[in-house]
Short mmCIF file of C-alpha atoms and ligand atoms in Angstrom, two decimals:
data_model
loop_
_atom_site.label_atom_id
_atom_site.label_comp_id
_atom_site.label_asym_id
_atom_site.label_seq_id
_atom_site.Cartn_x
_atom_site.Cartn_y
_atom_site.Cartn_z
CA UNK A 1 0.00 0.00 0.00
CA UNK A 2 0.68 3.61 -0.60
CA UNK A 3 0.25 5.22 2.70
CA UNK A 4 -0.37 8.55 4.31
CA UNK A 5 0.75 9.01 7.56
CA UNK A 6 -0.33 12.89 9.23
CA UNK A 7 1.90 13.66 12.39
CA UNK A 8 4.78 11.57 10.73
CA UNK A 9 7.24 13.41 12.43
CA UNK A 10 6.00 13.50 15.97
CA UNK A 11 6.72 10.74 18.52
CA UNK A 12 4.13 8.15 17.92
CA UNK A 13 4.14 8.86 13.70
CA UNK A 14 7.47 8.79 13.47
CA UNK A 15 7.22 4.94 15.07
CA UNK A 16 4.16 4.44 12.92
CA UNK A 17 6.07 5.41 10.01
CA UNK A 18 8.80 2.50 10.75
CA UNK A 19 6.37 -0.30 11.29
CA UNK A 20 4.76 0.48 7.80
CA UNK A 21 7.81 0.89 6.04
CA UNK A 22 8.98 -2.33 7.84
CA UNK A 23 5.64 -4.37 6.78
CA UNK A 24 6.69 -3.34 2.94
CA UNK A 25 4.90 -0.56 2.44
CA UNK A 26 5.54 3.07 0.97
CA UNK A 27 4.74 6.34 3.51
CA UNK A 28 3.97 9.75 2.53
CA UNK A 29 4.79 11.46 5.89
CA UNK A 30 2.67 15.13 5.96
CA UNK A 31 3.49 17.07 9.06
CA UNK A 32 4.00 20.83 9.66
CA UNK A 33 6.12 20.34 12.51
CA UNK A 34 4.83 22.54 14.67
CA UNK A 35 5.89 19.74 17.99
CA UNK A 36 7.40 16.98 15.59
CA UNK A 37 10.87 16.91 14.63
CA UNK A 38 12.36 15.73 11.38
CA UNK A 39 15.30 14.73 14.12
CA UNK A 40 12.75 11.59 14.30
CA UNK A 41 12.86 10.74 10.65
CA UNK A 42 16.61 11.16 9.91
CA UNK A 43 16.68 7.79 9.30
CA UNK A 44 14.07 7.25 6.99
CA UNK A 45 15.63 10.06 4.87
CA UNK A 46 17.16 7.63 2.42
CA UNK A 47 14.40 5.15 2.20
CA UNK A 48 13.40 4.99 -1.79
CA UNK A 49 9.80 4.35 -0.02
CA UNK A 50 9.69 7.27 2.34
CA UNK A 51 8.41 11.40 1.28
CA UNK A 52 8.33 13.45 3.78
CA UNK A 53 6.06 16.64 3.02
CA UNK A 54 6.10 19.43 4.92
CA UNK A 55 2.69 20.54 5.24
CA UNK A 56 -0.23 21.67 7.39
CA UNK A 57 -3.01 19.56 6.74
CA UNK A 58 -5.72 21.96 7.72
CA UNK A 59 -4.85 23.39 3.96
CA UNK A 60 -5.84 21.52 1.28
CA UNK A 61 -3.20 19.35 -0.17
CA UNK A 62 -3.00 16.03 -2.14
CA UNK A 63 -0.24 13.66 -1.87
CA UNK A 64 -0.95 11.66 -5.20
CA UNK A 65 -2.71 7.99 -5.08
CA UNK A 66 -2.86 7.03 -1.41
CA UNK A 67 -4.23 3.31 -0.01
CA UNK A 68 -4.64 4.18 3.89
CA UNK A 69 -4.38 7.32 6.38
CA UNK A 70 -3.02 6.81 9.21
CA UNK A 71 -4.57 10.46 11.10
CA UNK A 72 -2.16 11.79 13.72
CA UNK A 73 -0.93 15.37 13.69
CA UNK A 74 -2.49 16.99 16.70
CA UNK A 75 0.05 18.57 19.44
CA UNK A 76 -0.76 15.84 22.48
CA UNK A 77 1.11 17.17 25.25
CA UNK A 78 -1.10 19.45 27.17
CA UNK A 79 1.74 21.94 28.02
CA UNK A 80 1.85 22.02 23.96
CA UNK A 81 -1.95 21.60 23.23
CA UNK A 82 -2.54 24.73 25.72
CA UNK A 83 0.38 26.77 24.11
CA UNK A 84 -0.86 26.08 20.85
CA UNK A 85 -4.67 25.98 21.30
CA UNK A 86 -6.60 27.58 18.50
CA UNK A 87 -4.17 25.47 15.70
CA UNK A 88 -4.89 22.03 17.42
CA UNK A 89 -8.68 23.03 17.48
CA UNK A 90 -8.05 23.70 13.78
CA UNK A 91 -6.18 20.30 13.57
CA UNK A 92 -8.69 18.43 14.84
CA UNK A 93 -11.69 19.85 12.59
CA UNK A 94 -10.18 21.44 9.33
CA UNK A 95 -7.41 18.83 9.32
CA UNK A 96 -9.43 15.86 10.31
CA UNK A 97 -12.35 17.01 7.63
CA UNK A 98 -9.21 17.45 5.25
CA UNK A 99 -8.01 14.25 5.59
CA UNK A 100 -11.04 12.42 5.48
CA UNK A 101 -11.60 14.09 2.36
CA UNK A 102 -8.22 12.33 0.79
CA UNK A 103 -9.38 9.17 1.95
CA UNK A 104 -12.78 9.61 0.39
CA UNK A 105 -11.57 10.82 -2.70
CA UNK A 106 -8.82 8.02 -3.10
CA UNK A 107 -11.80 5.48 -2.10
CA UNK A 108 -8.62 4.90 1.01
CA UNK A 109 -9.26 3.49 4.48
CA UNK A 110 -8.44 5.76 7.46
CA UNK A 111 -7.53 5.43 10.89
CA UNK A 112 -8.00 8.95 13.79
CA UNK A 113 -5.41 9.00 16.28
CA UNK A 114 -7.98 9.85 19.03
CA UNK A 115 -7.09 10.33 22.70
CA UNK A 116 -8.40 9.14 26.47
CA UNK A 117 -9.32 12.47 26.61
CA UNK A 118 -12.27 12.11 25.12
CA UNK A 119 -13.30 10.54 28.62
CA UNK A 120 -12.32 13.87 30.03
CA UNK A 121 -11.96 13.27 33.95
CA UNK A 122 -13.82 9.95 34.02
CA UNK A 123 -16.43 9.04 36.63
CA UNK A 124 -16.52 5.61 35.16
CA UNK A 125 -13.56 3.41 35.81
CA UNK A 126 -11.78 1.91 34.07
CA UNK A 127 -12.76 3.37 30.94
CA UNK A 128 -14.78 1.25 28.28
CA UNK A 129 -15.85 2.30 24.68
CA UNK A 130 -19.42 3.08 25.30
CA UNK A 131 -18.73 5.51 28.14
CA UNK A 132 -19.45 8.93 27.31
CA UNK A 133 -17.13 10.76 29.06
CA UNK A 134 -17.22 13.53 31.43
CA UNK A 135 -15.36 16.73 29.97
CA UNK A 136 -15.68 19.99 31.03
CA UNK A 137 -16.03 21.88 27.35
CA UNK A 138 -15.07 25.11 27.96
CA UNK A 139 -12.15 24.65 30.41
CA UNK A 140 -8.69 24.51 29.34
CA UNK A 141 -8.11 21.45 28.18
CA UNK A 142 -10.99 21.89 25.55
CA UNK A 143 -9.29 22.54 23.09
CA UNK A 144 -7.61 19.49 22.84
CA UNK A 145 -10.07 17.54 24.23
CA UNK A 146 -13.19 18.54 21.99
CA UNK A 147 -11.33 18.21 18.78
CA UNK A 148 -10.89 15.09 19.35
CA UNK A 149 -13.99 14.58 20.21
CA UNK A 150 -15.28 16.42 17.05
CA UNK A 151 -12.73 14.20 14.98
CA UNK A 152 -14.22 11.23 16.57
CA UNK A 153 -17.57 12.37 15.72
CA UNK A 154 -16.96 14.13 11.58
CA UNK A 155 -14.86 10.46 11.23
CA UNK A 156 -17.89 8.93 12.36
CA UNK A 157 -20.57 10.81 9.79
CA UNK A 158 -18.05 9.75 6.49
CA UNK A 159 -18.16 6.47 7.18
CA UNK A 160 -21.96 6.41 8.04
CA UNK A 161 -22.31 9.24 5.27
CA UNK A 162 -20.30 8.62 2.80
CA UNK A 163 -19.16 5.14 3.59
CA UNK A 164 -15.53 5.83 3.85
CA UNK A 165 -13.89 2.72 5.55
CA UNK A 166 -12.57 4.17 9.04
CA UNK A 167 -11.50 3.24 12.53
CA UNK A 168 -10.78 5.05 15.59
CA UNK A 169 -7.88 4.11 18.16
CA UNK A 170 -8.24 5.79 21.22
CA UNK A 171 -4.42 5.99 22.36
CA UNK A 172 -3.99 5.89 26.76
CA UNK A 173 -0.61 7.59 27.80
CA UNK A 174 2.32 6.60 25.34
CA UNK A 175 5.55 6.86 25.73
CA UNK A 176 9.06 5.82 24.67
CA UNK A 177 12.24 7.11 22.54
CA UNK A 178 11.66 10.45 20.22
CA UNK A 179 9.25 11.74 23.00
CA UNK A 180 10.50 15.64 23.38
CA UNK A 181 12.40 15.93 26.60
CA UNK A 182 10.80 18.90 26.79
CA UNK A 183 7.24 18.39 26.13
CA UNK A 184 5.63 18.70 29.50
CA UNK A 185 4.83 15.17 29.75
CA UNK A 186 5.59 13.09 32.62
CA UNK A 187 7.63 10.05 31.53
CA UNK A 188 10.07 12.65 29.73
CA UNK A 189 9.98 15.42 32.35
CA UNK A 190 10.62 12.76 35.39
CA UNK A 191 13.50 11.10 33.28
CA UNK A 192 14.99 14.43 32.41
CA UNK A 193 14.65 15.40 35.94
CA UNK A 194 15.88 12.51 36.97
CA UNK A 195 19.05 12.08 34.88
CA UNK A 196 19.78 15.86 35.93
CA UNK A 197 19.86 15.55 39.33
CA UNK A 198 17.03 17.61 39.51
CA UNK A 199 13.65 17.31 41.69
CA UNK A 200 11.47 15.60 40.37
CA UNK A 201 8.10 17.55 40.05
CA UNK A 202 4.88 15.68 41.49
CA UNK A 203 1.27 17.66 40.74
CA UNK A 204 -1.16 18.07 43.54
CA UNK A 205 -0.48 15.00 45.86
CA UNK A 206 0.35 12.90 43.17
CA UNK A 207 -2.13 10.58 44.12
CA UNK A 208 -3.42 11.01 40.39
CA UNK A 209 -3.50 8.09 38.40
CA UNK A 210 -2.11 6.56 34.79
CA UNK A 211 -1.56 4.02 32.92
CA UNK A 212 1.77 3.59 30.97
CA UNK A 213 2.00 2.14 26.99
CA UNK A 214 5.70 1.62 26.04
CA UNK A 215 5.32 2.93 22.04
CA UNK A 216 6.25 -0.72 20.63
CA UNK A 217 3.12 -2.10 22.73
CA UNK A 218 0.62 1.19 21.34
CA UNK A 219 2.01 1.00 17.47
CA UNK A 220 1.22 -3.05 17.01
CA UNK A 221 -2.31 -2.03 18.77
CA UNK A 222 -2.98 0.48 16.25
CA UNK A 223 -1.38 -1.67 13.21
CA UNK A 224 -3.76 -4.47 14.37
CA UNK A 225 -7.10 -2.09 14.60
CA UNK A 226 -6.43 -0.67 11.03
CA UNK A 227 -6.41 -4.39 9.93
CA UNK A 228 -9.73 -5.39 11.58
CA UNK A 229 -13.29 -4.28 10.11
CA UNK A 230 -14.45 -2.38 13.69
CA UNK A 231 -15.31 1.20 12.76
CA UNK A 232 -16.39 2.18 16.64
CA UNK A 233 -13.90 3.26 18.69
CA UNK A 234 -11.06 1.04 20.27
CA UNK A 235 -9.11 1.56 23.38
CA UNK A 236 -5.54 0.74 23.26
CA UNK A 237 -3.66 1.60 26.18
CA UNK A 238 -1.74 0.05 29.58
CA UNK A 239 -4.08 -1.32 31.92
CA UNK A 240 -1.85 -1.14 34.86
CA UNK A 241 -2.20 1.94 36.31
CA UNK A 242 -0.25 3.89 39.08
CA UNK A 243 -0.40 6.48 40.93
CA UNK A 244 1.86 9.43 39.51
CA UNK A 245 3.77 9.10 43.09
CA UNK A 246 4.58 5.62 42.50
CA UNK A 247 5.87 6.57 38.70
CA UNK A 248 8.16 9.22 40.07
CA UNK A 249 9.29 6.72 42.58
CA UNK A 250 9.80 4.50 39.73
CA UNK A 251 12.08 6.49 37.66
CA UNK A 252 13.94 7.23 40.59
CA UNK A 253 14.79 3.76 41.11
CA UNK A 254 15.14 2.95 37.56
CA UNK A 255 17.83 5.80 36.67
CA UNK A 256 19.45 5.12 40.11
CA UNK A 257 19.37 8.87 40.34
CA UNK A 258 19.48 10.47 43.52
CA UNK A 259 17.18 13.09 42.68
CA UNK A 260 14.06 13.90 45.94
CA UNK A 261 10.30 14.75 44.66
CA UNK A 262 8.61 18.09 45.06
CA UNK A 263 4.90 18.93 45.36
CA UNK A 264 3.61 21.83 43.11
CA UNK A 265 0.29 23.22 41.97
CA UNK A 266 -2.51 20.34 39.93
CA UNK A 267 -3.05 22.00 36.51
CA UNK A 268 -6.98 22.45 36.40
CA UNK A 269 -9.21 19.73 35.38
CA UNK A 270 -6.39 17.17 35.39
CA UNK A 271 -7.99 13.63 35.53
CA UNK A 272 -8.16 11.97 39.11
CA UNK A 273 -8.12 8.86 37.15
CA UNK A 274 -7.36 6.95 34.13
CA UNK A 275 -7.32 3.12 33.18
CA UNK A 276 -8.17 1.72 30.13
CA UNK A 277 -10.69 -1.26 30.15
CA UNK A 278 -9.09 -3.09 27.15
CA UNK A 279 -11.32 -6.07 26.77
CA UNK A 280 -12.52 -4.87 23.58
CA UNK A 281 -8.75 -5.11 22.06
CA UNK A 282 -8.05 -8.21 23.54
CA UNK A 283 -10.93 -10.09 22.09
CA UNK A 284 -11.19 -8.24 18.71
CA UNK A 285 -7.54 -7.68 18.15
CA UNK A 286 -6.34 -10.56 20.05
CA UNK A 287 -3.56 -7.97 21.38
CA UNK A 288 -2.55 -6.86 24.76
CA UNK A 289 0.47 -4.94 25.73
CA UNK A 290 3.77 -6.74 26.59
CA UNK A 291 6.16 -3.97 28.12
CA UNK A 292 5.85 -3.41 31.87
CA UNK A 293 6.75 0.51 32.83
CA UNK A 294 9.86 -0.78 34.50
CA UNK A 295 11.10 -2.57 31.27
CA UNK A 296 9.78 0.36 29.38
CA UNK A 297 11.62 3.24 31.29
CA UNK A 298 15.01 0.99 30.59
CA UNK A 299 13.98 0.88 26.88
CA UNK A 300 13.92 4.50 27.12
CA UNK A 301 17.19 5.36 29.17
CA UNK A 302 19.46 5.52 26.27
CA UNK A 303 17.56 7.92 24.37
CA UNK A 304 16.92 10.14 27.24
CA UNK A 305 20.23 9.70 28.29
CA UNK A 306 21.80 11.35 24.87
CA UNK A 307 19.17 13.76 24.87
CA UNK A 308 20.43 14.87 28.02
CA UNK A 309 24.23 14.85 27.11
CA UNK A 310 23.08 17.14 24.30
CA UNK A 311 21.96 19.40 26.29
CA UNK A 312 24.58 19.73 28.72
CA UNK A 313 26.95 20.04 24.99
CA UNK A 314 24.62 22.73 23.58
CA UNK A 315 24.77 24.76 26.64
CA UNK A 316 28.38 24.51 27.12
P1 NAD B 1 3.66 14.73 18.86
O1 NAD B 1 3.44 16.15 19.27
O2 NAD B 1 5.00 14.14 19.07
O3 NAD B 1 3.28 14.52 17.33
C1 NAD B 1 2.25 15.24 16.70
C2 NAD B 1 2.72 15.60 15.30
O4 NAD B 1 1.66 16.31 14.60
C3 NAD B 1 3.94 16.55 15.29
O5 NAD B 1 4.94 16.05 14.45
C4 NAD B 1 3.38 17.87 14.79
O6 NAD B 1 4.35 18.67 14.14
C5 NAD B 1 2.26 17.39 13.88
N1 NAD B 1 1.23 18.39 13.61
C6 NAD B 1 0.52 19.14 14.50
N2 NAD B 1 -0.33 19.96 13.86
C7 NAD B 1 -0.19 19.71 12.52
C8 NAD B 1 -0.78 20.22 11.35
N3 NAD B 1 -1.73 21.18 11.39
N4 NAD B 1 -0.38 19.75 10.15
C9 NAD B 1 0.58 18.80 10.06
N5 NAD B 1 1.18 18.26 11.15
C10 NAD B 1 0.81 18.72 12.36
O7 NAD B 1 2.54 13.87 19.63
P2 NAD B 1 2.35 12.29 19.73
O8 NAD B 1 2.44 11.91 21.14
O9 NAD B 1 3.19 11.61 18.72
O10 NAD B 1 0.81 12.16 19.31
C11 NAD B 1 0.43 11.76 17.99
C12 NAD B 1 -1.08 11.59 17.92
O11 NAD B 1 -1.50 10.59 18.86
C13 NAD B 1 -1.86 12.85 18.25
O12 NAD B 1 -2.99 12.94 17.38
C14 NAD B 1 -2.32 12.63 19.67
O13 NAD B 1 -3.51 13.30 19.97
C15 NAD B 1 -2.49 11.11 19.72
N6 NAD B 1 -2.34 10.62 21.10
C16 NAD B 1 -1.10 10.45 21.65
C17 NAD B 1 -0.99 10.00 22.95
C18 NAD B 1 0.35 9.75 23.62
O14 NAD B 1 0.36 9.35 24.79
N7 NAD B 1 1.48 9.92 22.98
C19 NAD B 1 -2.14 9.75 23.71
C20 NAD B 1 -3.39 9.97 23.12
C21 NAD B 1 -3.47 10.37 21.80
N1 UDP B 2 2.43 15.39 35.99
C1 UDP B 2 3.22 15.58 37.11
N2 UDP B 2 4.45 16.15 36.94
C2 UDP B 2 4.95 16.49 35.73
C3 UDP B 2 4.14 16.29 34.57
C4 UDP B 2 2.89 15.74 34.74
O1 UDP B 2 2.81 15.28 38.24
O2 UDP B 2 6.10 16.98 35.67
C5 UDP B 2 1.11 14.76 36.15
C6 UDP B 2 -0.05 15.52 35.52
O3 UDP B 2 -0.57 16.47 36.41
C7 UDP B 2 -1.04 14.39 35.25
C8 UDP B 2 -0.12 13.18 34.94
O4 UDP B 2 1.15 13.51 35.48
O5 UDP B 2 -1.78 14.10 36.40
C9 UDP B 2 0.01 12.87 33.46
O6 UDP B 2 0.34 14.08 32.80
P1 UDP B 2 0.74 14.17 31.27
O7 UDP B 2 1.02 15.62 31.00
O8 UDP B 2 1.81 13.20 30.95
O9 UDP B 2 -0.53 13.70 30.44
P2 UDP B 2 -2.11 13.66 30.69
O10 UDP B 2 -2.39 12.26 31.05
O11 UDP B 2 -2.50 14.61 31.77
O12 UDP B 2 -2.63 14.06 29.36
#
């Protein structure tokens, strides 16, 4: 297949993007990268069936005869969905109606990146598919969370409308290499603190909780769903959860660092709780993840680790 892959060079695209190319098939990578980094695809540069275009695909565009779109450009972290706000509302409605278009047009299937936070801060738990959610639409965290939920719901009215082929994945807290140490979240913030020295900072009480994918777990999940013939949405996601205490006191102990935690401010609305209920997955896709968080935060030292040393270089 010819495929399209929006987000491409973000964190979870840019992994996307090696899984296809490694299952034999061509990517057309569109991205603007606004938080991706074409750091992630330097690898891919000299791949005869990789293009990378740089593009935002709330403007029109066409990449040529496409098979499959894989839909993921959307900033995810909320320190860079609340920075950019007004673009990842536009993402999710102008650039999902955009790229359901393609798909329609090149009679391609299509797969939304969609998000947990379509639960909002759940008062169901764990989370299954046919909860509604319970999100607070004019708060902060709107603007991320309501264009996904308006992706969910325009993906939705193509396929029932105009019969487009589509599924929805929606993706519990990912992370792994090519995460931005920077990006707010808090696998990359506690291992950054934590290779620094630094304190490691807890929200509220920390008695918050979440559950942790490790990326090679969350791309076979997603690369299973746009194989199957489900068009409703499908959690894929961790379901061990922890409290955000017990993560920071599990990067501690997995970097060896001797870094202390400190308490500051909750952000508002931040979800008392999240767990995926991923029965749906496991008896439609047959898949469950593999990769504990302790074996994932070692899969992810080395990376951090360089990014780190980079740092300290760039700032020398
Ligand atoms: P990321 O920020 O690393 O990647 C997002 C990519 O989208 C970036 O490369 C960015 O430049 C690109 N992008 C943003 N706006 C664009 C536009 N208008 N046009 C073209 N490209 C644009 O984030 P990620 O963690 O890789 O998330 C990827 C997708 O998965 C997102 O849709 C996100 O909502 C979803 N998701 C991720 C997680 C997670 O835990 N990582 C959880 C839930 C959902
Ligand atoms: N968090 C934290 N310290 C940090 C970053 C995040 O305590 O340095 C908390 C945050 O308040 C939330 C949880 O960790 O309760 C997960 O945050 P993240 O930004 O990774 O993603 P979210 O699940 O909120 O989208």
């Amino acid at each position: 297949m010819r495929v399209l892959v929006t987000g491409g060079a973000g964190f979870l695209g840019s992994h996307l993007c090696d899984a296809l190319l490694a299952e034999g098939h061509s990517v057309v990578c569109a991205d603007n990268l606004l938080t991706g980094r074409m750091a992630n695809l330097e690898h891919l540069l000299d791949e005869a069936r990789f293009e990378f275009v740089e593009q935002d695909v709330c403007r029109a565009f066409d990449p040529g005869k496409i098979d499959y779109v894989f839909h993921f450009a959307s900033p995810a972290s909320p320190a860079d969905y609340l920075k950019h706000g007004i673009e990842t509302l536009q993402v999710g409605s102008a650039g999902t109606l955009n790229c359901l278009e393609l798909a329609r047009q090149h009679h391609a299937r299509f797969l939304l990146a969609s998000t947990s936070e379509c639960y909002g801060d759940p008062l169901e738990h764990p989370q299954r598919e046919s909860y509604w959610g319970h999100v607070n639409p004019v708060g902060p965290r709107s603007v991320y969370d309501e264009a996904k939920r308006f992706s969910e719901a325009v993906t939705m009215a193509y396929h029932r409308y105009h019969q487009v082929d589509t599924r929805i994945v929606r993706i519990f807290n990912t992370y792994g290499p090519r995460m931005q140490i920077n990006d707010g979240r808090v696998i990359p913030n506690f291992l950054w603190q934590a290779l620094r020295g630094e304190n490691l900072t807890v929200y509220g009480d920390g008695s918050q909780t979440r559950s942790f994918c490790y990326v090679s777990d969350e791309v076979e999940g997603i690369l299973r769903l746009a194989r199957s013939a489900e068009h409703a949405p499908v959690n894929v996601g961790n379901p061990t959860e922890f409290t955000i205490l017990e993560c920071a006191r599990k990067v501690i102990a997995t970097t060896g660092s001797a870094s202390q935690i400190k308490f500051e401010a909750l952000p508002q609305d931040d979800p008392k709780q999240r767990c995926p209920d991923i029965s749906k997955a496991q008896q439609l896709l047959g898949w469950e993840p593999k990769v504990d968080l302790e074996s994932g935060l070692r899969l992810s030292l080395e990376y951090f680790k360089k990014a780190v040393a980079k740092d300290a270089a760039a700032a020398r």
